[in-house]
């Protein structure tokens, strides 16, 4: 393989040369190949298996010879708290949530998910390196450890970090025992009252062991930008930091198929940095619609010996933010159709899983979403890689706190000493991702008030500019009046407004940037498949069952329903887009039921905690997905006991008009109009009287032709279980997951939307049951147990592959229900 790479790097048409030259070339290749064989190449290994885990205090756990045989064996990424149990006493707080407009403290029980994330824990593992590692540089990289990790190697403390969301690495060269077993120990500590949502616990992201030559490319040492972009050519600037002297740097650029499109040898290395400008002809530009990726292969040589090699994926794209014009990508003006995402993955907790991340993004892609905001923390590297591949622009956020506290043990404890290095690591680790188009230095920080807050905003923004001059910086501001008065909002590259749609016009006039971003919008609340009567717009509305209505007209005291933001996005050219709170429900923050046990997860999502779309998903899809038609009818039509009572019907569609039929009778045609924001974006029949049977909507095009229809049919008695996997073929790597939606239907196959029967699950063969989730924010059933009640007739079962190819069978049973069985195959 190494000889092939060299031939590719230095292509010569050998057939046109003399026999003598052929012999010389062959000799040269053999000599060079020998150098390859005996040079010490960079390797990167994920430390996944064989970790020993202990929850609790243990002062001796760092020691090399400590006996950890009795500890639990786990795989990393690992979230120690997700297996529960849910408990209202965990992190119970008497607090006033300022962000919710509260002034008096009250008891909060589900604010951080009611899962046991608080406390200390230890992880231990071993690894060995060959004797040749004595001459190499050895690095440990942690992609995220929750929280305050202290790292020990062979009984010696080698490093620590405070911020649980950040990536950091430690040079352990001087502490590694080459040719022997090395013992790695990590201590973690999660404080109570340290988060406003479920933060997770443990080594929840990957741990990487990197070996390379001491004369090498620095970790995160490659920086790629595309300062000039056109259809004809692109200028690719590559800055490479080296820990080498008198070395030669050669950079290849490969297209998406691996074909060489450009090559350059660094002409000059200034100090320890090489600066290359490489031309690509007729480049394929990266965008959400065409997420084309190139690869830069950076090779460092000493004469003919290769010292190091780093591959970096990147995209060719241009971004601009111009007053009066707004945001442009590759010269085309567009608005962000974005969502905010917390970092938990529902029933998997915070432990990173690529299959779960990909599923989330594919669901959002079908909705027409084209942007993600990491709220309110630094994103995982895997999430950014997927956004590069699938085509999502990204707003990468840093902190939920600066120097002033929101929660007693939050990031404010570390801000003064750590903020700069945390920002630096974020930028260096992620700057080559084309998906990132903006940075955020904070969210709703109390520092928005006063001169000190202005100084902090300026200081952080300048750090970002120093580390990355190519992207602007925003802050999610909720105290808009204060930021107008203090100058806080005026100094930002992009003023980000969290809600406050009634202040958009005033803020636009007050701020000099000539544009505003809806950095956090809507915060509408709903429970999938739950509908409340009468149907009215309401703020902070609560019910005895601790659910919210899926008519999508309920929000919080400080927020609004989606249509209010739609008006701003459509009517104000200086509003450059929105990031809706949130794409998916998440663990913790169960507003408006912060004081209501057993509520333990949010109601804000367009999709529930299981990833099943709510009705609101289709309201956004009708606006955002311009490639496919949307026609969605609500509510369900099983209302025994409501016969003759008013049961409004809504339709979310990108068609302008539609006609509603009940049991064959027309209930009239509705057409979108500007009389209210709701009438502008929804079709609504407010006076429908319920009767069992068939509810049907027929959509019409602009010529009045019927082009689509959707029905809701009153279901009979629950009869059988139907299983629908997102994938029936997965990878046999012990990590991949098939997400299987279980739905109960009647004898005619009609979904039963009100049944909440218990189902039981079993997986046999070359895989295992991983988790289950029904999307009910009040459910206290644990995700890792193979049983759960349905919620609004559905739940999602997670089936995980094994390490060898084969077949696994999922069996699902329910009392008085016809069971279901599904085969899933896994392969390499």
CSV table of C-alpha atoms in Angstrom, one decimal, residues 389-755:
chain,number,residue,atom,x,y,z
A,389,UNK,CA,-21.3,14.7,5.1
A,390,UNK,CA,-25.1,15.2,5.2
A,391,UNK,CA,-25.2,19.0,4.6
A,392,UNK,CA,-26.0,21.0,7.7
A,393,UNK,CA,-24.6,24.4,8.5
A,394,UNK,CA,-23.5,24.7,12.1
A,395,UNK,CA,-23.6,27.3,14.8
A,396,UNK,CA,-21.0,26.0,17.3
A,397,UNK,CA,-21.6,27.3,20.8
A,398,UNK,CA,-19.3,27.4,23.8
A,399,UNK,CA,-20.8,28.3,27.2
A,400,UNK,CA,-24.1,28.7,29.1
A,401,UNK,CA,-22.4,30.8,31.8
A,402,UNK,CA,-19.6,33.3,31.9
A,403,UNK,CA,-18.4,34.9,35.1
A,404,UNK,CA,-21.9,35.4,36.6
A,405,UNK,CA,-23.7,32.3,37.8
A,406,UNK,CA,-27.0,30.8,36.6
A,407,UNK,CA,-26.6,27.6,38.7
A,408,UNK,CA,-24.6,27.3,41.9
A,409,UNK,CA,-21.8,25.0,40.6
A,410,UNK,CA,-21.9,26.0,36.9
A,411,UNK,CA,-19.1,27.1,34.5
A,412,UNK,CA,-18.7,30.5,36.3
A,413,UNK,CA,-16.3,28.7,38.7
A,414,UNK,CA,-13.8,28.2,35.8
A,415,UNK,CA,-14.6,31.1,33.5
A,416,UNK,CA,-11.7,33.5,34.4
A,417,UNK,CA,-9.0,30.8,34.3
A,418,UNK,CA,-10.3,28.5,31.6
A,419,UNK,CA,-12.5,30.4,29.0
A,420,UNK,CA,-9.6,31.3,26.7
A,421,UNK,CA,-8.1,27.8,26.5
A,422,UNK,CA,-11.6,26.3,26.1
A,423,UNK,CA,-12.3,28.6,23.1
A,424,UNK,CA,-8.9,27.8,21.7
A,425,UNK,CA,-9.4,24.1,21.9
A,426,UNK,CA,-12.9,24.4,20.3
A,427,UNK,CA,-11.6,26.3,17.3
A,428,UNK,CA,-8.4,24.3,16.8
A,429,UNK,CA,-10.2,20.9,17.0
A,430,UNK,CA,-13.1,21.9,14.7
A,431,UNK,CA,-12.1,24.7,12.4
A,432,UNK,CA,-11.7,22.6,9.3
A,433,UNK,CA,-15.4,21.5,9.3
A,434,UNK,CA,-17.1,23.4,6.4
A,435,UNK,CA,-20.4,23.0,8.2
A,436,UNK,CA,-19.4,25.5,10.8
A,437,UNK,CA,-20.4,29.0,9.6
A,438,UNK,CA,-20.6,30.9,12.9
A,439,UNK,CA,-19.4,30.7,16.5
A,440,UNK,CA,-21.4,31.5,19.6
A,441,UNK,CA,-19.5,32.6,22.7
A,442,UNK,CA,-22.5,32.3,25.1
A,443,UNK,CA,-26.2,31.8,25.7
A,444,UNK,CA,-28.4,34.1,27.8
A,445,UNK,CA,-25.5,34.9,30.1
A,446,UNK,CA,-26.3,37.1,33.1
A,447,UNK,CA,-23.3,39.2,32.1
A,448,UNK,CA,-25.5,40.9,29.5
A,449,UNK,CA,-26.0,43.6,32.1
A,450,UNK,CA,-23.3,46.2,32.8
A,451,UNK,CA,-19.9,47.2,31.5
A,452,UNK,CA,-18.1,44.1,32.8
A,453,UNK,CA,-20.3,42.0,30.6
A,454,UNK,CA,-19.5,44.1,27.5
A,455,UNK,CA,-15.8,43.7,28.2
A,456,UNK,CA,-16.2,39.9,28.5
A,457,UNK,CA,-18.2,39.7,25.2
A,458,UNK,CA,-15.5,41.7,23.5
A,459,UNK,CA,-12.7,39.6,25.0
A,460,UNK,CA,-14.2,36.4,23.9
A,461,UNK,CA,-15.0,37.6,20.4
A,462,UNK,CA,-11.4,38.7,20.0
A,463,UNK,CA,-10.2,35.3,21.0
A,464,UNK,CA,-12.4,33.8,18.3
A,465,UNK,CA,-11.1,36.3,15.7
A,466,UNK,CA,-7.5,35.6,16.6
A,467,UNK,CA,-7.9,31.9,16.3
A,468,UNK,CA,-10.3,32.0,13.3
A,469,UNK,CA,-10.6,35.2,11.3
A,470,UNK,CA,-13.0,33.6,8.8
A,471,UNK,CA,-16.2,33.2,10.8
A,472,UNK,CA,-18.3,35.7,12.8
A,473,UNK,CA,-19.3,35.5,16.5
A,474,UNK,CA,-22.7,35.7,18.1
A,475,UNK,CA,-24.3,35.5,21.5
A,476,UNK,CA,-27.8,34.2,22.2
A,477,UNK,CA,-29.3,37.3,24.0
A,478,UNK,CA,-32.5,37.2,26.0
A,479,UNK,CA,-32.0,40.6,27.8
A,480,UNK,CA,-32.4,42.6,24.6
A,481,UNK,CA,-33.3,45.9,26.2
A,482,UNK,CA,-30.2,45.7,28.4
A,483,UNK,CA,-27.9,44.8,25.5
A,484,UNK,CA,-29.2,47.8,23.5
A,485,UNK,CA,-28.5,50.1,26.4
A,486,UNK,CA,-25.0,48.8,27.3
A,487,UNK,CA,-23.5,48.3,23.9
A,488,UNK,CA,-23.2,44.6,24.4
A,489,UNK,CA,-25.3,43.7,21.3
A,490,UNK,CA,-23.7,46.4,19.2
A,491,UNK,CA,-20.2,45.0,19.5
A,492,UNK,CA,-21.1,41.5,18.4
A,493,UNK,CA,-20.5,40.4,14.8
A,494,UNK,CA,-24.0,39.0,14.6
A,495,UNK,CA,-26.7,40.0,17.2
A,496,UNK,CA,-28.5,36.9,18.2
A,497,UNK,CA,-32.0,37.3,19.8
A,498,UNK,CA,-33.5,34.5,21.9
A,499,UNK,CA,-37.2,35.0,21.4
A,500,UNK,CA,-38.3,38.6,21.9
A,501,UNK,CA,-40.0,38.9,18.5
A,502,UNK,CA,-41.8,42.0,19.7
A,503,UNK,CA,-38.3,43.7,20.0
A,504,UNK,CA,-37.0,42.7,16.6
A,505,UNK,CA,-37.7,46.1,14.9
A,506,UNK,CA,-36.4,48.1,17.8
A,507,UNK,CA,-33.3,46.0,18.0
A,508,UNK,CA,-32.6,46.2,14.3
A,509,UNK,CA,-32.7,50.0,14.5
A,510,UNK,CA,-30.6,50.1,17.6
A,511,UNK,CA,-27.8,47.7,16.5
A,512,UNK,CA,-25.4,48.8,13.7
A,513,UNK,CA,-24.9,45.4,12.1
A,514,UNK,CA,-27.8,45.7,9.7
A,515,UNK,CA,-29.1,42.2,10.5
A,516,UNK,CA,-30.5,40.0,13.3
A,517,UNK,CA,-30.4,36.3,13.9
A,518,UNK,CA,-33.1,34.3,15.7
A,519,UNK,CA,-30.6,32.4,17.7
A,520,UNK,CA,-33.3,30.7,19.7
A,521,UNK,CA,-37.0,30.8,18.6
A,522,UNK,CA,-40.5,29.5,19.5
A,523,UNK,CA,-40.1,27.2,22.5
A,524,UNK,CA,-43.6,25.9,21.7
A,525,UNK,CA,-44.5,22.9,23.9
A,526,UNK,CA,-46.4,19.8,22.9
A,527,UNK,CA,-46.7,16.1,23.7
A,528,UNK,CA,-46.9,13.7,20.8
A,529,UNK,CA,-50.5,12.6,20.1
A,530,UNK,CA,-52.0,14.5,23.0
A,531,UNK,CA,-54.7,17.1,22.3
A,532,UNK,CA,-56.5,19.4,24.7
A,533,UNK,CA,-59.8,21.2,24.5
A,534,UNK,CA,-60.9,24.0,24.0
A,535,UNK,CA,-58.2,24.8,21.5
A,536,UNK,CA,-56.8,28.3,22.3
A,537,UNK,CA,-53.5,30.1,22.2
A,538,UNK,CA,-52.0,30.0,25.7
A,539,UNK,CA,-48.8,30.7,27.6
A,540,UNK,CA,-47.6,28.5,30.4
A,541,UNK,CA,-50.7,26.3,30.2
A,542,UNK,CA,-50.6,23.2,32.4
A,543,UNK,CA,-52.9,20.2,32.8
A,544,UNK,CA,-53.4,17.5,35.5
A,545,UNK,CA,-51.7,14.8,33.4
A,546,UNK,CA,-48.6,17.0,32.9
A,547,UNK,CA,-48.8,16.9,29.1
A,548,UNK,CA,-49.1,19.8,26.6
A,549,UNK,CA,-51.4,20.0,23.6
A,550,UNK,CA,-50.2,19.1,20.2
A,551,UNK,CA,-52.3,21.7,18.5
A,552,UNK,CA,-49.1,23.7,18.7
A,553,UNK,CA,-50.7,26.8,20.2
A,554,UNK,CA,-49.0,26.6,23.7
A,555,UNK,CA,-45.7,28.2,24.6
A,556,UNK,CA,-44.0,29.6,27.7
A,557,UNK,CA,-44.3,33.0,29.3
A,558,UNK,CA,-41.1,34.2,27.6
A,559,UNK,CA,-41.6,32.6,24.2
A,560,UNK,CA,-44.1,32.3,21.3
A,561,UNK,CA,-45.7,29.9,18.9
A,562,UNK,CA,-44.0,29.1,15.5
A,563,UNK,CA,-46.1,31.4,13.3
A,564,UNK,CA,-44.9,34.5,15.1
A,565,UNK,CA,-41.3,33.7,14.0
A,566,UNK,CA,-42.5,32.7,10.5
A,567,UNK,CA,-43.8,36.3,10.0
A,568,UNK,CA,-40.4,37.8,11.0
A,569,UNK,CA,-38.5,35.4,8.7
A,570,UNK,CA,-40.8,36.1,5.7
A,571,UNK,CA,-41.4,39.8,6.1
A,572,UNK,CA,-38.0,41.1,7.4
A,573,UNK,CA,-35.2,40.7,4.9
A,574,UNK,CA,-32.7,41.7,7.6
A,575,UNK,CA,-33.6,38.6,9.8
A,576,UNK,CA,-31.1,36.0,8.6
A,577,UNK,CA,-32.8,32.9,9.9
A,578,UNK,CA,-33.8,31.0,13.0
A,579,UNK,CA,-32.7,28.2,15.3
A,580,UNK,CA,-35.9,26.7,16.8
A,581,UNK,CA,-35.9,25.4,20.3
A,582,UNK,CA,-35.7,22.4,19.8
A,583,UNK,CA,-35.4,19.8,17.1
A,584,UNK,CA,-35.8,16.9,19.6
A,585,UNK,CA,-37.0,16.6,23.2
A,586,UNK,CA,-34.2,16.2,25.6
A,587,UNK,CA,-33.6,15.0,29.2
A,588,UNK,CA,-34.2,17.6,31.8
A,589,UNK,CA,-35.8,21.1,31.7
A,590,UNK,CA,-39.5,20.0,31.7
A,591,UNK,CA,-41.0,23.4,31.2
A,592,UNK,CA,-43.9,24.2,31.9
A,593,UNK,CA,-43.8,21.4,34.5
A,594,UNK,CA,-40.5,22.2,36.3
A,595,UNK,CA,-42.4,21.9,39.6
A,596,UNK,CA,-44.4,18.8,38.7
A,597,UNK,CA,-43.1,15.3,39.4
A,598,UNK,CA,-42.8,13.0,37.5
A,599,UNK,CA,-42.0,15.3,34.6
A,600,UNK,CA,-38.4,14.7,33.8
A,601,UNK,CA,-37.8,15.7,30.2
A,602,UNK,CA,-38.6,18.5,27.8
A,603,UNK,CA,-41.7,19.2,25.7
A,604,UNK,CA,-40.0,21.6,23.3
A,605,UNK,CA,-39.0,19.2,20.5
A,606,UNK,CA,-40.4,19.0,17.0
A,607,UNK,CA,-39.7,15.3,17.7
A,608,UNK,CA,-40.2,13.5,21.0
A,609,UNK,CA,-37.5,11.9,23.1
A,610,UNK,CA,-37.8,8.7,21.0
A,611,UNK,CA,-37.3,10.6,17.8
A,612,UNK,CA,-40.9,10.2,16.6
A,613,UNK,CA,-42.1,13.4,14.8
A,614,UNK,CA,-44.8,15.4,16.6
A,615,UNK,CA,-47.4,17.4,14.6
A,616,UNK,CA,-45.3,20.5,14.9
A,617,UNK,CA,-42.6,18.8,12.8
A,618,UNK,CA,-44.9,18.9,9.8
A,619,UNK,CA,-45.7,22.6,10.4
A,620,UNK,CA,-42.0,23.4,9.9
A,621,UNK,CA,-41.7,20.8,7.1
A,622,UNK,CA,-44.5,22.6,5.2
A,623,UNK,CA,-42.3,25.7,5.1
A,624,UNK,CA,-38.8,24.3,5.0
A,625,UNK,CA,-38.9,21.3,2.7
A,626,UNK,CA,-39.4,22.9,-0.7
A,627,UNK,CA,-38.5,19.7,-2.6
A,628,UNK,CA,-41.4,17.5,-1.4
A,629,UNK,CA,-45.1,18.0,-0.7
A,630,UNK,CA,-46.4,18.1,2.9
A,631,UNK,CA,-49.9,17.3,3.9
A,632,UNK,CA,-50.5,16.6,7.6
A,633,UNK,CA,-53.8,16.2,9.3
A,634,UNK,CA,-54.5,16.5,13.1
A,635,UNK,CA,-55.8,15.5,15.5
A,636,UNK,CA,-56.3,11.7,15.6
A,637,UNK,CA,-59.9,10.6,15.2
A,638,UNK,CA,-60.5,8.4,18.3
A,639,UNK,CA,-62.6,10.5,20.7
A,640,UNK,CA,-65.1,8.2,22.4
A,641,UNK,CA,-67.2,10.4,24.7
A,642,UNK,CA,-66.7,13.5,22.6
A,643,UNK,CA,-69.5,12.8,20.1
A,644,UNK,CA,-71.1,16.0,19.0
A,645,UNK,CA,-68.5,18.2,20.8
A,646,UNK,CA,-66.3,20.8,19.0
A,647,UNK,CA,-63.0,19.1,17.9
A,648,UNK,CA,-61.0,21.5,15.7
A,649,UNK,CA,-59.0,20.1,12.8
A,650,UNK,CA,-55.7,21.6,11.6
A,651,UNK,CA,-53.8,20.9,8.4
A,652,UNK,CA,-50.1,21.6,8.0
A,653,UNK,CA,-49.3,21.8,4.3
A,654,UNK,CA,-47.3,23.6,1.6
A,655,UNK,CA,-50.4,23.7,-0.6
A,656,UNK,CA,-52.4,27.0,-0.4
A,657,UNK,CA,-55.9,25.5,0.0
A,658,UNK,CA,-57.6,22.2,1.0
A,659,UNK,CA,-61.1,20.8,1.6
A,660,UNK,CA,-62.1,18.8,4.6
A,661,UNK,CA,-64.5,15.9,4.6
A,662,UNK,CA,-66.1,14.0,7.5
A,663,UNK,CA,-67.7,10.7,6.5
A,664,UNK,CA,-68.0,11.9,3.0
A,665,UNK,CA,-69.5,15.3,3.8
A,666,UNK,CA,-67.6,18.4,2.9
A,667,UNK,CA,-66.9,20.7,5.8
A,668,UNK,CA,-65.7,23.4,3.4
A,669,UNK,CA,-62.5,24.7,1.7
A,670,UNK,CA,-59.9,26.7,3.7
A,671,UNK,CA,-57.3,28.9,2.1
A,672,UNK,CA,-54.3,30.4,3.7
A,673,UNK,CA,-54.7,34.2,4.3
A,674,UNK,CA,-53.0,37.0,6.3
A,675,UNK,CA,-55.8,37.7,8.8
A,676,UNK,CA,-53.7,36.2,11.6
A,677,UNK,CA,-50.2,34.5,11.7
A,678,UNK,CA,-52.0,31.1,12.2
A,679,UNK,CA,-54.3,31.6,9.2
A,680,UNK,CA,-51.2,32.6,7.2
A,681,UNK,CA,-49.4,29.3,7.8
A,682,UNK,CA,-52.1,26.7,8.8
A,683,UNK,CA,-55.4,25.6,7.5
A,684,UNK,CA,-57.9,25.4,10.4
A,685,UNK,CA,-61.5,24.2,10.7
A,686,UNK,CA,-62.4,25.4,14.2
A,687,UNK,CA,-66.1,24.2,14.4
A,688,UNK,CA,-65.9,20.5,13.5
A,689,UNK,CA,-68.2,18.3,15.6
A,690,UNK,CA,-66.7,14.9,16.4
A,691,UNK,CA,-68.3,11.8,15.1
A,692,UNK,CA,-66.5,8.5,14.6
A,693,UNK,CA,-65.6,7.5,11.0
A,694,UNK,CA,-63.2,8.9,8.4
A,695,UNK,CA,-61.8,12.4,8.4
A,696,UNK,CA,-60.2,13.3,5.0
A,697,UNK,CA,-58.4,16.4,3.7
A,698,UNK,CA,-58.0,17.0,0.0
A,699,UNK,CA,-55.3,19.5,-1.1
A,700,UNK,CA,-55.6,21.7,-4.2
A,701,UNK,CA,-53.0,23.3,-6.4
A,702,UNK,CA,-53.2,26.9,-7.6
A,703,UNK,CA,-55.4,25.8,-10.5
A,704,UNK,CA,-57.9,24.2,-8.1
A,705,UNK,CA,-56.9,20.7,-9.0
A,706,UNK,CA,-57.0,18.0,-6.3
A,707,UNK,CA,-53.4,16.9,-5.9
A,708,UNK,CA,-53.1,15.1,-2.6
A,709,UNK,CA,-55.1,13.7,0.3
A,710,UNK,CA,-54.7,12.5,3.9
A,711,UNK,CA,-57.1,10.6,6.2
A,712,UNK,CA,-57.6,9.9,9.8
A,713,UNK,CA,-59.9,6.9,10.6
A,714,UNK,CA,-61.4,6.0,13.9
A,715,UNK,CA,-59.6,2.8,15.0
A,716,UNK,CA,-61.2,-0.2,16.5
A,717,UNK,CA,-59.9,-2.4,19.4
A,718,UNK,CA,-56.1,-2.8,19.5
A,719,UNK,CA,-55.2,-6.1,17.7
A,720,UNK,CA,-51.6,-6.5,16.7
A,721,UNK,CA,-48.1,-4.9,16.7
A,722,UNK,CA,-46.4,-3.5,13.6
A,723,UNK,CA,-42.6,-3.1,13.5
A,724,UNK,CA,-40.9,-0.5,11.3
A,725,UNK,CA,-37.1,-0.3,11.4
A,726,UNK,CA,-35.1,2.7,10.1
A,727,UNK,CA,-32.7,0.1,8.7
A,728,UNK,CA,-32.8,-3.7,8.4
A,729,UNK,CA,-29.1,-4.0,7.6
A,730,UNK,CA,-26.5,-2.6,10.0
A,731,UNK,CA,-22.8,-2.9,10.6
A,732,UNK,CA,-21.4,-5.6,12.7
A,733,UNK,CA,-19.1,-3.3,14.8
A,734,UNK,CA,-20.8,-3.7,18.2
A,735,UNK,CA,-22.0,-0.1,18.0
A,736,UNK,CA,-24.5,0.2,15.1
A,737,UNK,CA,-28.1,0.5,16.0
A,738,UNK,CA,-31.4,-0.2,14.2
A,739,UNK,CA,-34.2,2.0,15.5
A,740,UNK,CA,-37.5,0.0,15.3
A,741,UNK,CA,-40.8,1.9,15.7
A,742,UNK,CA,-43.5,-0.3,17.3
A,743,UNK,CA,-47.1,0.7,16.5
A,744,UNK,CA,-50.3,-1.0,17.6
A,745,UNK,CA,-53.1,-1.3,15.0
A,746,UNK,CA,-56.6,-2.7,14.8
A,747,UNK,CA,-57.7,-5.6,12.7
A,748,UNK,CA,-57.9,-3.4,9.6
A,749,UNK,CA,-54.4,-2.0,10.1
A,750,UNK,CA,-55.6,1.4,11.5
A,751,UNK,CA,-53.2,2.8,14.1
A,752,UNK,CA,-54.7,2.9,17.6
A,753,UNK,CA,-53.5,6.4,18.8
A,754,UNK,CA,-54.8,6.2,22.4
A,755,UNK,CA,-53.5,2.8,23.5
